[in-house]
Coordinates of C-alpha atoms and ligand atoms in Angstrom, one line a residue:
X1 CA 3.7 -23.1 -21.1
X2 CA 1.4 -20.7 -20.0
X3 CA 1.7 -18.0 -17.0
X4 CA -0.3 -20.7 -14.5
X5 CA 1.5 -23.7 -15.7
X6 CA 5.0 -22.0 -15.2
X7 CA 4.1 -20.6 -11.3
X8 CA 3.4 -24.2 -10.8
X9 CA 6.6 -25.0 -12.2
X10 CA 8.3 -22.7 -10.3
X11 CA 6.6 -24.0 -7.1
X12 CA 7.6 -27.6 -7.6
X13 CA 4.5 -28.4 -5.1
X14 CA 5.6 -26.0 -2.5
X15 CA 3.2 -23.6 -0.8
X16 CA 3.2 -20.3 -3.2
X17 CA 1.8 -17.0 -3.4
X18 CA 2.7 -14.5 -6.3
X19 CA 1.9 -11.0 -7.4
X20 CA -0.9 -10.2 -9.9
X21 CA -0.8 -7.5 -11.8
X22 CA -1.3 -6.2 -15.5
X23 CA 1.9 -5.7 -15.7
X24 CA 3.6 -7.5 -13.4
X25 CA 7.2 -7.6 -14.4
X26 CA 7.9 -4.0 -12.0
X27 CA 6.6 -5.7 -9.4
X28 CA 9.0 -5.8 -6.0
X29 CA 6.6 -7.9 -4.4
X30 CA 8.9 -10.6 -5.5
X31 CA 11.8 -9.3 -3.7
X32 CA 10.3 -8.5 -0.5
X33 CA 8.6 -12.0 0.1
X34 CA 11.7 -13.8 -1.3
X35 CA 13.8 -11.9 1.1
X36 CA 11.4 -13.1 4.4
X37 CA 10.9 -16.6 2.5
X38 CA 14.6 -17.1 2.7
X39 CA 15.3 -15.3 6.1
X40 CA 12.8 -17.4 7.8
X41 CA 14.0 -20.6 5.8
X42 CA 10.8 -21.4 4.6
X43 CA 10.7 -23.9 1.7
X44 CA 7.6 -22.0 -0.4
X45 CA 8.1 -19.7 -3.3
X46 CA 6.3 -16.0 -4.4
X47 CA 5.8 -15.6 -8.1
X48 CA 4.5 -13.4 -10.7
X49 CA 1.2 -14.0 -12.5
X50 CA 0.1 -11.4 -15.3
X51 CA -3.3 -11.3 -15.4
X52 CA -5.1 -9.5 -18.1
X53 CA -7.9 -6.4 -17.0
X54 CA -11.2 -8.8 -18.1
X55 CA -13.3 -10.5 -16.0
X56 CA -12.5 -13.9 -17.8
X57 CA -9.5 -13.8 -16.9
X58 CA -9.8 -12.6 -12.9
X59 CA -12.5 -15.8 -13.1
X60 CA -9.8 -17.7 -14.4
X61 CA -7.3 -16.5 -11.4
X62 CA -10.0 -17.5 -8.7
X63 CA -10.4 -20.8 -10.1
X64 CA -6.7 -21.6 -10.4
X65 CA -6.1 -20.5 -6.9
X66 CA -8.9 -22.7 -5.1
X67 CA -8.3 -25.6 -7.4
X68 CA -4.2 -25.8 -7.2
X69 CA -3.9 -27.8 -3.9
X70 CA -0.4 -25.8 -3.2
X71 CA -1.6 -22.2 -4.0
X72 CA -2.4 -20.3 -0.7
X73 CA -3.6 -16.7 -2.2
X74 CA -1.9 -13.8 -3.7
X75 CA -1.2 -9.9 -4.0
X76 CA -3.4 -7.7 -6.3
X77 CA -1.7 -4.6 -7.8
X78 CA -3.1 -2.2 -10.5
X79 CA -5.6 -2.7 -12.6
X80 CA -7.3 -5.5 -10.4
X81 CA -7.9 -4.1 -6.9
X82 CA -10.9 -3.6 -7.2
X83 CA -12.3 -5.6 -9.8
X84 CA -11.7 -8.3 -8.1
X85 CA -14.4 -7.5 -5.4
X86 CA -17.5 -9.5 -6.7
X87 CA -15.4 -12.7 -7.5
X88 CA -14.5 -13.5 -4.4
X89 CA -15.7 -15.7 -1.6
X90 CA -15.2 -13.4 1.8
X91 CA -14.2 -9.5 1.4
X92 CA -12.8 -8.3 5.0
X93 CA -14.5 -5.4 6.4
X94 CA -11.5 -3.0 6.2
X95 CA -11.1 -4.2 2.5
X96 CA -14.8 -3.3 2.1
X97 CA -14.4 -0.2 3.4
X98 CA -11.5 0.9 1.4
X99 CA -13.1 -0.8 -1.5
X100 CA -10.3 -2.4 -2.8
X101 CA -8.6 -5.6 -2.3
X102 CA -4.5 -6.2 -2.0
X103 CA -4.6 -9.4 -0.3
X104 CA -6.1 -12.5 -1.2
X105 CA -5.7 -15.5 1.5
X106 CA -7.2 -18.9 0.5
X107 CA -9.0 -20.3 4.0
X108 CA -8.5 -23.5 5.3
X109 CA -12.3 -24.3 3.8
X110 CA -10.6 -23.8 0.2
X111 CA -12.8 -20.1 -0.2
X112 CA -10.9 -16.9 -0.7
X113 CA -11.0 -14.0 1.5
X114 CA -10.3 -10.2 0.0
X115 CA -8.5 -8.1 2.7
X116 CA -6.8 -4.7 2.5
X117 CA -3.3 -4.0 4.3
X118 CA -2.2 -1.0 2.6
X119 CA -3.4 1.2 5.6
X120 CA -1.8 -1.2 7.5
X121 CA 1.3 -1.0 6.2
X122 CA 1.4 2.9 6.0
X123 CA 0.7 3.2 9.4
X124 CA 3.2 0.4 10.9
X125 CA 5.5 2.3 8.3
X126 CA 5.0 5.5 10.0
X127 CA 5.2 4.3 13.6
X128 CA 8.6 2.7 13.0
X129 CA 9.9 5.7 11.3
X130 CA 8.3 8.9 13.1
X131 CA 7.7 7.6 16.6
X132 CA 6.9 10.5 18.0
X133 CA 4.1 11.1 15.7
X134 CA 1.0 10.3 17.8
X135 CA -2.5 10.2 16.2
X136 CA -4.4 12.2 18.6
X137 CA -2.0 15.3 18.8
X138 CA -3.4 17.4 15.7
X139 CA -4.5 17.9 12.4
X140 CA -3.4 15.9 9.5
X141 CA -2.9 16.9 5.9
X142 CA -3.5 14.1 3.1
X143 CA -2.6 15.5 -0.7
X144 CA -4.4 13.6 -3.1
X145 CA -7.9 11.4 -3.1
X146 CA -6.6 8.3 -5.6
X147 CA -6.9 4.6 -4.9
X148 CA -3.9 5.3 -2.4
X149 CA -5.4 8.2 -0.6
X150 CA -8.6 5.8 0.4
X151 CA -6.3 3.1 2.6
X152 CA -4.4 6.6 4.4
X153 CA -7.2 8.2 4.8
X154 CA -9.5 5.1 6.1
X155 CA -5.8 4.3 8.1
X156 CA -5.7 7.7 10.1
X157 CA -9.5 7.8 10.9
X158 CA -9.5 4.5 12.8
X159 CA -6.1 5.6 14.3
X160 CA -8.0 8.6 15.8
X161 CA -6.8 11.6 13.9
X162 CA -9.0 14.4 15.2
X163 CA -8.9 16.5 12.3
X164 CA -8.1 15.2 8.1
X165 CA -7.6 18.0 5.5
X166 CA -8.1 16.8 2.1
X167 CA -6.5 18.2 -0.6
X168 CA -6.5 17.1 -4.7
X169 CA -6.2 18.8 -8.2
X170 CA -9.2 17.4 -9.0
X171 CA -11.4 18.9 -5.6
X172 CA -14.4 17.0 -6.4
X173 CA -12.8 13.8 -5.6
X174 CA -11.2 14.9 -2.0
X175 CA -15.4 16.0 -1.4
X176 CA -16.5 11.8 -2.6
X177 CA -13.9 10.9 0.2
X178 CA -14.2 12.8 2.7
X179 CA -18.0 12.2 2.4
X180 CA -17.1 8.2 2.5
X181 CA -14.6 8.7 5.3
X182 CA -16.3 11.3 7.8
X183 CA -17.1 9.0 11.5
X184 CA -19.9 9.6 12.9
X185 CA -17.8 11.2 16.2
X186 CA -18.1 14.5 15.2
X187 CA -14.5 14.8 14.0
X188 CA -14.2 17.0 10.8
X189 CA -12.4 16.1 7.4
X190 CA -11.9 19.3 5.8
X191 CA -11.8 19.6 1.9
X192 CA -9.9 22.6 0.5
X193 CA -8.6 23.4 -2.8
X194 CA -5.4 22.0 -4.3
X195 CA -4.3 26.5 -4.4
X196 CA -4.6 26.1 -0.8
X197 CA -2.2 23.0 -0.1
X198 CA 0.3 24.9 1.9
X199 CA -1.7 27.2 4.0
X200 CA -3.6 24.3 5.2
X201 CA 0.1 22.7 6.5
X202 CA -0.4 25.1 9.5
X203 CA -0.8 24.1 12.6
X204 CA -0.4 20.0 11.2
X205 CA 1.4 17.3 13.0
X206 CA 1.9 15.1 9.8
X207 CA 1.8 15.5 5.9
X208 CA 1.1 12.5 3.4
X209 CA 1.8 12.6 -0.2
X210 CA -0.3 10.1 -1.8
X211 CA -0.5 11.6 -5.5
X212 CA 1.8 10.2 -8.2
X213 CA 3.8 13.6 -8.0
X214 CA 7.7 13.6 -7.7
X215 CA 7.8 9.7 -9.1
X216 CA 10.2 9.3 -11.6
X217 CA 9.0 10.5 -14.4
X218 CA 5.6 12.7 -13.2
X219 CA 6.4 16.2 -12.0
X220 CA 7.7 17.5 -9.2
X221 CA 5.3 18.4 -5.9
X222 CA 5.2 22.3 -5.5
X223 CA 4.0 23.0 -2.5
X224 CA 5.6 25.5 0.3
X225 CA 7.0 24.0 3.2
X226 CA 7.0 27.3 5.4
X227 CA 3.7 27.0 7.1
X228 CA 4.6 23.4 8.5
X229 CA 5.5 23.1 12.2
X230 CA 9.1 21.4 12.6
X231 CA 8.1 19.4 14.4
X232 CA 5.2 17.7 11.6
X233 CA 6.4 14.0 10.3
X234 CA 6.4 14.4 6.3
X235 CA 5.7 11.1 4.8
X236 CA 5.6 10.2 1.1
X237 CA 4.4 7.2 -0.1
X238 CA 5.9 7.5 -3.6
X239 CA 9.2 5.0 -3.4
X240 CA 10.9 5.6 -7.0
X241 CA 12.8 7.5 -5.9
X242 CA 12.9 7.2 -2.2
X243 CA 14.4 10.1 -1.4
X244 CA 11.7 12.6 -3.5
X245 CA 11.8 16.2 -3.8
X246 CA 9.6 17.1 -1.3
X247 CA 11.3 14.7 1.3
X248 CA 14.7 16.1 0.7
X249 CA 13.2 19.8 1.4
X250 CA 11.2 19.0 4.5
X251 CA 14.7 16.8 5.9
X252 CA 16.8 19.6 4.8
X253 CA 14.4 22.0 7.4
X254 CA 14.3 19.0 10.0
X255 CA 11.3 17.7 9.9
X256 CA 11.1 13.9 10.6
X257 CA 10.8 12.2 7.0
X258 CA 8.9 8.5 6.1
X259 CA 9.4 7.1 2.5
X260 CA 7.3 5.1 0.8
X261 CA 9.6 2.0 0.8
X262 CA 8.5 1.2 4.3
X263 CA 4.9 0.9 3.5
X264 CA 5.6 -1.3 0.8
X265 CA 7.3 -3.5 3.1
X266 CA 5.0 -3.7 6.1
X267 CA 2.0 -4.3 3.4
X268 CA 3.5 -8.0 3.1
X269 CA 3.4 -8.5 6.2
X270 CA 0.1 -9.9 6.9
X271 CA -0.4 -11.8 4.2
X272 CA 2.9 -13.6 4.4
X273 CA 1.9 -14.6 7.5
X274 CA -1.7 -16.1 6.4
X275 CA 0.5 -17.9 3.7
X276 CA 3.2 -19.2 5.0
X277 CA 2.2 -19.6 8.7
X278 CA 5.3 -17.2 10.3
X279 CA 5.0 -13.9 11.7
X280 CA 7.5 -11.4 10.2
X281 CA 9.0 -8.2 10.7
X282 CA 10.8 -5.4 8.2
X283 CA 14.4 -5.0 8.8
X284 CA 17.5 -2.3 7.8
X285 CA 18.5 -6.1 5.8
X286 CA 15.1 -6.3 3.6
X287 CA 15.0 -2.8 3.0
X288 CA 18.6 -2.5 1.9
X289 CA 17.6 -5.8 -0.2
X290 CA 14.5 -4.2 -2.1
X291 CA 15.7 -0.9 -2.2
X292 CA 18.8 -2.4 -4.5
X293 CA 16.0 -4.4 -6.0
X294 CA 14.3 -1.2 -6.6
X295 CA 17.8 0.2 -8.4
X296 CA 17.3 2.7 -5.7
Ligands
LIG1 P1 -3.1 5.8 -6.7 O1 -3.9 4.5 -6.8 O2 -1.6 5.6 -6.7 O3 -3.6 6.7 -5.7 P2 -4.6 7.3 -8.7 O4 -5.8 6.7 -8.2 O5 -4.4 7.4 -10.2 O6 -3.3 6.5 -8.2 O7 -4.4 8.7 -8.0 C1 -3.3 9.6 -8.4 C2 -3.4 10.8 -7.5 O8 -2.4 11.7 -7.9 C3 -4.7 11.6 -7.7 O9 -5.1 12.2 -6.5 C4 -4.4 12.6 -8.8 O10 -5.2 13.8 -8.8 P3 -6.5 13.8 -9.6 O11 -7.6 13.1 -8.8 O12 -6.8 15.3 -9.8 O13 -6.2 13.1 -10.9 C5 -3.0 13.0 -8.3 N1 -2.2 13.6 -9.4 C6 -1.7 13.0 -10.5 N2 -1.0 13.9 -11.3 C7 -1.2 15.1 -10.7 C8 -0.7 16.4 -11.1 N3 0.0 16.6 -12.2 N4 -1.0 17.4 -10.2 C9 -1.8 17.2 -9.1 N5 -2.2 15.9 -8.7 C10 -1.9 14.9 -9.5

């Protein structure tokens, strides 16, 4: 049996969605829609589907998902977020924009639509977990200009932010993105130099960690809290571990801390709900569900 024939095996003609990823087994995509499938008592399933990094085989992907009656889209992970781009039907504009692709929904017509909710989810994540955070009220500071960094950073412009400093080892790449990401309004994103990470935390009302550092198994993030106000949100999207180094010294000064769990969560969101036809919410349950999932 072959990856396809056994996520139609698993489905026995329900409505499913999986993950697709090269690898895939990691995933907790599986987790966090099994958790809402189950809590909303719907009778579909969410599967894994390892799809190699060729363009065959993404080909192969779209035509399994238009021409398996039961298949309603999936979720894209690494290496096929954006390769996926040309081979699909409809690409959302917020998906264009970011220029990547975490969503696939299949529409009623049978075509497939590309849409982005990884901005959405880091927002929703930081409004449930730093409420007093508002957009408007200050400069942000984003570490890192990765595949990550884009949805944040696209995420915070719409939201308002007046003022985005950019900051990344590799400075050239925080100078393409905050090119691709300056609004016309006259509001500024501001490029410095990885040296200058913690200088540039003064005067901030939020601090994003989008770069792969203080994951299990990359280094730490060095960078010195002192110039942050107290009263700045810190949120890092890294969730292995959840509680990362640089979270556990800006709670231990009492700033308000986000971890990356949430955003992985409220991602699902919307595209559970084009699947499966049922709005859905994150709760202390699902977290506490995927975070064990997580070995967390
Ligand atoms: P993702 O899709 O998760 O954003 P990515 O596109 O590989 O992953 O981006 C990883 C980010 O972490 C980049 O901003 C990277 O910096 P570079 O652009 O200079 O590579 C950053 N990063 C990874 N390892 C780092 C390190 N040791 N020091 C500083 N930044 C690092």
């Amino acid at each position: 049996m072959n990856a396809y024939e056994q996520l139609v095996a698993e489905a026995q003609g329900r409505p499913f969605a999986a993950i697709v990823g090269w690898p895939v087994e990691h995933s907790r995509s599986p987790a966090l829609h099994g958790f809402w499938l189950r809590q909303q008592r719907i009778d579909g399933h969410y599967g894994r589907l390892p799809v190699e990094p060729k363009r065959a085989a993404l080909e192969e992907l779209v035509g399994f998902l238009k021409s398996t009656p039961n298949a309603r889209g999936c979720n894209l992970t690494l290496p096929h977020k954006i390769e996926i781009l040309p081979l699909l039907d409809h690409v959302a504009p917020v998906a264009k924009r970011i220029g990547a692709v975490n969503t696939v929904v299949k529409l009623p017509d049978g075509t497939l639509e590309g849409r982005n909710t990884d901005g959405f989810g880091f927002l929703e994540a930081l409004k449930y977990n730093a409420p007093h955070w508002t957009a408007a009220s200050g400069p942000v500071l984003v570490l890192g200009a990765g595949g990550a960094a884009r949805a944040v950073v696209a995420s915070l412009i719409d939201e308002g932010v007046p003022e985005l400093r950019l900051v990344n080892r590799t400075r050239q790449s925080a100078v393409d993105l905050g090119v691709a990401f300056t609004p016309a309004d006259g509001r500024r994103i501001v490029v410095g130099s990885w040296s200058e990470r913690s200088e540039l935390l003064a005067g901030t009302t939020l601090l994003v960690n989008t770069t792969s550092l203080g994951m299990k198994g990359q280094p730490a993030l060095d960078i010195d809290l002192a110039p942050l106000p107290r009263q700045a949100a810190v949120d890092d999207i890294v969730y292995v571990p959840l509680e990362t180094g640089l979270l556990a010294a800006a709670r231990a000064r009492g700033n308000r801390c986000v971890d990356g769990l949430g955003m992985l969560l409220h991602q699902g969101r919307p595209g559970f709900e084009a699947w499966f036809g049922r709005k859905v919410d994150v709760s202390t349950e699902q977290r506490r569900v995927v975070a064990a999932d997580l070995g967390a």
